[in-house]
Every structure is written in C-alpha cells, then in structure tokens.
C-alpha cells in the first residue's frame, strides 16, 4: 500500500519527536510491505520566520494532497511573550483546522500498567481508565466575533455554535460509543450559557437514533472534578471547543505524563495526527523530549486513516515493551537510566 503523508514538524521539540515517529513508521512500512511518501512542510513560528505566515498556502496544498497529516507542535516564547504580536504561531493552527475542516479532536486517555504509579492520582482511582474525549474544533469562542471597545479597555470574545456543527460532532460521539462501552456524556454549561443549551437540546434530539447508548449530561465544572475522582466512570465524552481544550489537558495527567498521549483531528478533507503536548521550547534541541505521544499518534494514523490495524497494534506493542523495559526519556526515568529522544526512537524502530 502506498501512503502519502504530509509531515509538519512545527516548532520547539516538534521536529525531534516527529523524527522518531518517522523512524517507527518507516520500520512498520518495511515490515508490512508499504511505501510511505513523506512530504514535509512549514507551519507555526518556523513558517512565520520563513515567510511571515504561520500556515502558508504551500503547506495547505501539501496537506490537501495527502492521505493524512502527521504534526508535531507549534509555539515559540518570542510570540507568547509579546501580547501585541500581530501574527502568532497559534493562528496557523486555527487556520489549518478551519481550512482542512478539522472539526473533531479525538483524545484517548488510558493508563499503562508499568507506569500507573507515575500518575499524580491514586492507583485505585485510575486503574481501568479508558476514555475518549471528542472536542469540537472549528466553532465556539476561538472562532467567534472578538474585539475591543471603550478605547481598548473592554474586550469581548463570542461563543457561537450552529446546530449542524453540534450534530456533526455528536454523531461521531454516538458512533464511537457504539463500538465501545455504549456510554456518552455531553459536557456543557447549560445552566448558564445559551450555546450550551443548544448543545444539550441537539444531543437530546439525537438520542432516539442510538437507543443502545446511555447518554448523560453534565456541567463542565462538575466533570472537571469527577475526571480526577472517578475517570474510569467515563467512556466517550463530547464537548465544545474551549471546554474540551481544558478538560483534555486535565485528563492527560491521568496517564502520568503529557508525553504519552496521542490525538487525532478528524477532518472533512483529511485528518491530522499529533501529540497532545506543546512545543516545550525549553527542551528544544536537547534530545530529551518524550517521543511516545507522537509515535502513538502515528499508530492512530495507521488504524484510522489507512485501516491498518495490525500495523497500529505493532506500534502500540513496541511502545508498551519500551515502557516495561525502561527505555524512556527523563520525564519517565525517575532514578533509572535515562535515554535520549533519538535513542528511544532508534530502539522502537529496531524492535518493530
């Protein structure tokens, strides 16, 4: 099988962790007789530095021509620390989501048996956790009308959703729940927000089409609490953009490290696969970043974008072996031997 994949390393540790995922993907392709055509493109701060635009037209063309996109991370302190910067790396991410139609971020949260005591949460609270949060990506407050008034002393950001946007994400959530534990939780703030009332109303109207799925409705503040108290009580969760942004990062600590969690962004034109961590600029170029989240994102890509389940499982198995064997970077090593980013990537590729 010929796989055409756009490669967007991005900023900070992005290029380093993506390099390791490429090693693993190439090893899988060799083992299972596939051919991967990688096409690299710029995005984020590196793209701004090169051409003044965080998501150039050339990059968009590469993504549109690809079967899938493997993405690293974006962000740079020189933009984070300048509140008046007119162009920001994050604008490229929002533009990419909009132009590629990346409407649903799929974030699994699960535990690794060999690392369960690395979590800041007690073992008995997190054992058996296996949940997925579906976050709507192209609507809500990040894309609503915004601005300043009163000579710049008042700022506003508007949260807007259409019924069609909610239905599209909820349909994916219901279908995913049907393949899992048949439980769906709609997370909102319907006691306060009109947009949340539309979410709840829309999902309630869809329940009749999925009679086997048990649906619950919970306020986002309550979920933020319960997610660290009883995460294994959840199966599939659906929510809007801002709430999902916050809850998915909260859920990431359950596994013990943000460097372990993969994600996918389902799109109208193509889908994108990326680690949930940021660009971690303090570690850039030091060969110390954890590449496993990016490698596991590649596993999601093989299974979801190409239907290659055996190949995806081969990646997950070798990641579990590396964790059990202690072939890990400094964030997971504790007092044990620490391996460099590139060394972990080499070990994974050699053991595929």
Short mmCIF file of C-alpha atoms in Angstrom, two decimals, residues 45-251:
data_model
loop_
_atom_site.label_atom_id
_atom_site.label_comp_id
_atom_site.label_asym_id
_atom_site.label_seq_id
_atom_site.Cartn_x
_atom_site.Cartn_y
_atom_site.Cartn_z
CA UNK A 45 6.77 30.02 14.22
CA UNK A 46 9.15 28.36 11.79
CA UNK A 47 6.78 29.27 8.95
CA UNK A 48 6.44 32.86 10.23
CA UNK A 49 10.23 33.17 10.30
CA UNK A 50 10.48 31.80 6.75
CA UNK A 51 7.60 33.57 5.03
CA UNK A 52 5.65 35.66 7.54
CA UNK A 53 2.63 33.32 7.62
CA UNK A 54 2.01 30.55 10.22
CA UNK A 55 0.09 28.31 7.79
CA UNK A 56 1.30 29.14 4.27
CA UNK A 57 -0.70 28.29 1.16
CA UNK A 58 2.06 25.90 0.12
CA UNK A 59 1.61 23.96 3.36
CA UNK A 60 -2.14 23.80 2.84
CA UNK A 61 -1.64 22.39 -0.65
CA UNK A 62 0.65 19.69 0.75
CA UNK A 63 -1.95 18.75 3.38
CA UNK A 64 -4.82 18.69 0.87
CA UNK A 65 -2.86 16.34 -1.40
CA UNK A 66 -2.03 13.95 1.46
CA UNK A 67 -3.96 10.95 2.79
CA UNK A 68 -3.09 12.03 6.35
CA UNK A 69 -1.07 14.66 8.22
CA UNK A 70 1.47 13.89 10.96
CA UNK A 71 2.00 17.02 13.05
CA UNK A 72 4.46 17.95 15.80
CA UNK A 73 3.74 21.10 17.81
CA UNK A 74 3.70 24.86 17.41
CA UNK A 75 4.58 27.76 19.67
CA UNK A 76 7.53 29.98 20.46
CA UNK A 77 8.26 32.18 23.52
CA UNK A 78 9.11 35.20 21.39
CA UNK A 79 5.43 35.32 20.34
CA UNK A 80 3.97 34.14 23.67
CA UNK A 81 5.72 36.99 25.47
CA UNK A 82 4.56 39.67 23.04
CA UNK A 83 0.83 40.38 23.58
CA UNK A 84 0.89 42.89 20.70
CA UNK A 85 2.28 40.48 18.09
CA UNK A 86 0.04 40.70 15.01
CA UNK A 87 0.96 37.23 13.71
CA UNK A 88 1.18 34.25 16.05
CA UNK A 89 2.01 30.56 15.55
CA UNK A 90 -1.34 29.54 17.08
CA UNK A 91 -3.15 31.44 14.34
CA UNK A 92 -1.68 28.90 11.94
CA UNK A 93 -3.21 26.06 13.93
CA UNK A 94 -6.65 27.66 13.89
CA UNK A 95 -6.35 28.42 10.19
CA UNK A 96 -5.28 24.85 9.46
CA UNK A 97 -8.24 23.45 11.38
CA UNK A 98 -10.62 25.72 9.52
CA UNK A 99 -9.22 25.16 6.00
CA UNK A 100 -8.86 21.39 6.39
CA UNK A 101 -12.23 21.11 8.12
CA UNK A 102 -10.70 19.50 11.23
CA UNK A 103 -13.92 19.53 13.21
CA UNK A 104 -13.33 16.85 15.86
CA UNK A 105 -10.33 16.32 18.10
CA UNK A 106 -10.21 12.72 19.33
CA UNK A 107 -8.22 12.36 22.54
CA UNK A 108 -7.98 8.97 24.22
CA UNK A 109 -6.96 8.76 27.86
CA UNK A 110 -5.73 5.44 29.21
CA UNK A 111 -3.20 4.06 31.66
CA UNK A 112 -0.06 1.98 31.13
CA UNK A 113 0.32 -0.88 33.66
CA UNK A 114 4.07 -0.28 34.03
CA UNK A 115 3.57 3.46 34.69
CA UNK A 116 0.41 3.56 36.75
CA UNK A 117 2.29 4.76 39.85
CA UNK A 118 3.72 7.69 37.86
CA UNK A 119 0.31 9.30 37.88
CA UNK A 120 -0.31 12.01 40.50
CA UNK A 121 -3.64 10.27 41.15
CA UNK A 122 -4.03 7.23 43.37
CA UNK A 123 -3.80 3.84 41.69
CA UNK A 124 -7.27 2.78 42.86
CA UNK A 125 -8.83 5.87 41.26
CA UNK A 126 -7.34 5.41 37.78
CA UNK A 127 -6.98 1.66 37.21
CA UNK A 128 -9.13 0.65 34.27
CA UNK A 129 -9.41 4.18 32.86
CA UNK A 130 -10.11 4.07 29.12
CA UNK A 131 -12.00 7.11 27.91
CA UNK A 132 -12.14 9.28 24.81
CA UNK A 133 -12.92 12.99 24.74
CA UNK A 134 -14.28 14.39 21.48
CA UNK A 135 -13.66 18.12 21.34
CA UNK A 136 -15.32 20.29 18.69
CA UNK A 137 -12.55 22.17 16.91
CA UNK A 138 -13.87 24.68 14.40
CA UNK A 139 -16.56 26.58 16.31
CA UNK A 140 -17.09 28.24 19.65
CA UNK A 141 -15.26 31.08 21.32
CA UNK A 142 -11.99 30.52 19.44
CA UNK A 143 -13.70 31.34 16.13
CA UNK A 144 -16.42 33.77 17.23
CA UNK A 145 -16.50 37.52 16.87
CA UNK A 146 -13.93 39.24 19.05
CA UNK A 147 -12.58 42.70 19.60
CA UNK A 148 -12.01 45.70 21.85
CA UNK A 149 -14.13 48.74 22.64
CA UNK A 150 -14.08 51.67 25.08
CA UNK A 151 -10.66 52.75 23.81
CA UNK A 152 -9.33 49.23 24.29
CA UNK A 153 -10.40 48.94 27.91
CA UNK A 154 -13.13 46.35 27.25
CA UNK A 155 -12.52 43.10 25.36
CA UNK A 156 -15.02 40.52 24.14
CA UNK A 157 -14.94 37.02 22.65
CA UNK A 158 -18.18 35.50 21.38
CA UNK A 159 -19.07 31.79 21.62
CA UNK A 160 -21.23 30.81 18.65
CA UNK A 161 -22.42 27.36 17.57
CA UNK A 162 -24.80 26.11 14.89
CA UNK A 163 -26.97 23.04 15.30
CA UNK A 164 -25.22 21.45 12.32
CA UNK A 165 -21.79 21.82 13.97
CA UNK A 166 -23.06 20.14 17.12
CA UNK A 167 -24.81 17.34 15.21
CA UNK A 168 -21.65 16.56 13.26
CA UNK A 169 -19.58 16.07 16.40
CA UNK A 170 -22.33 14.31 18.35
CA UNK A 171 -22.86 11.81 15.52
CA UNK A 172 -19.20 10.88 15.73
CA UNK A 173 -19.54 10.54 19.51
CA UNK A 174 -22.58 8.28 19.32
CA UNK A 175 -20.94 6.09 16.66
CA UNK A 176 -17.76 5.82 18.72
CA UNK A 177 -19.74 4.93 21.85
CA UNK A 178 -21.45 2.12 19.93
CA UNK A 179 -18.04 0.50 19.33
CA UNK A 180 -17.03 0.82 22.99
CA UNK A 181 -18.95 0.83 26.26
CA UNK A 182 -22.12 2.43 24.82
CA UNK A 183 -21.96 5.39 27.22
CA UNK A 184 -21.89 9.01 26.06
CA UNK A 185 -21.51 12.10 28.25
CA UNK A 186 -22.37 15.53 26.85
CA UNK A 187 -20.37 18.16 28.74
CA UNK A 188 -21.80 21.67 28.77
CA UNK A 189 -22.78 24.65 30.95
CA UNK A 190 -26.47 24.65 30.08
CA UNK A 191 -27.47 26.26 33.38
CA UNK A 192 -25.76 29.49 32.27
CA UNK A 193 -24.88 29.53 28.55
CA UNK A 194 -27.33 29.69 25.64
CA UNK A 195 -24.83 27.94 23.37
CA UNK A 196 -24.70 25.06 25.87
CA UNK A 197 -28.50 24.85 25.88
CA UNK A 198 -28.36 24.38 22.12
CA UNK A 199 -25.78 21.62 22.62
CA UNK A 200 -27.99 19.81 25.12
CA UNK A 201 -31.16 20.24 23.04
CA UNK A 202 -29.44 18.96 19.90
CA UNK A 203 -27.91 15.88 21.52
CA UNK A 204 -31.19 15.03 23.26
CA UNK A 205 -32.93 15.04 19.89
CA UNK A 206 -30.37 12.55 18.54
CA UNK A 207 -30.77 10.02 21.38
CA UNK A 208 -33.64 8.20 19.64
CA UNK A 209 -31.32 7.25 16.76
CA UNK A 210 -28.96 5.44 19.14
CA UNK A 211 -31.22 3.63 21.62
CA UNK A 212 -28.39 1.36 22.83
CA UNK A 213 -26.30 4.29 24.03
CA UNK A 214 -26.82 5.57 27.57
CA UNK A 215 -26.47 9.36 27.48
CA UNK A 216 -25.68 11.62 30.42
CA UNK A 217 -25.47 15.42 30.59
CA UNK A 218 -23.03 17.03 33.00
CA UNK A 219 -21.85 20.57 33.66
CA UNK A 220 -18.23 21.21 32.80
CA UNK A 221 -17.24 22.27 36.32
CA UNK A 222 -18.61 19.02 37.76
CA UNK A 223 -16.79 17.00 35.09
CA UNK A 224 -13.53 18.79 35.91
CA UNK A 225 -13.90 17.45 39.45
CA UNK A 226 -15.11 13.96 38.58
CA UNK A 227 -12.43 13.47 35.95
CA UNK A 228 -9.79 13.27 38.68
CA UNK A 229 -12.03 11.45 41.16
CA UNK A 230 -13.56 8.70 39.01
CA UNK A 231 -12.11 8.86 35.49
CA UNK A 232 -12.95 5.20 34.86
CA UNK A 233 -16.66 6.03 35.10
CA UNK A 234 -16.49 7.75 31.68
CA UNK A 235 -16.44 6.16 28.23
CA UNK A 236 -16.98 8.74 25.46
CA UNK A 237 -17.35 12.45 26.20
CA UNK A 238 -18.36 15.17 23.74
CA UNK A 239 -17.95 18.89 24.32
CA UNK A 240 -17.37 22.29 22.76
CA UNK A 241 -14.04 23.83 21.85
CA UNK A 242 -12.99 25.75 24.98
CA UNK A 243 -14.25 23.16 27.48
CA UNK A 244 -12.55 20.40 25.50
CA UNK A 245 -9.27 22.30 25.39
CA UNK A 246 -9.19 22.46 29.18
CA UNK A 247 -10.58 19.02 30.03
CA UNK A 248 -8.29 17.12 27.67
CA UNK A 249 -5.19 18.62 29.27
CA UNK A 250 -6.58 17.80 32.70
CA UNK A 251 -7.23 14.22 31.62
#
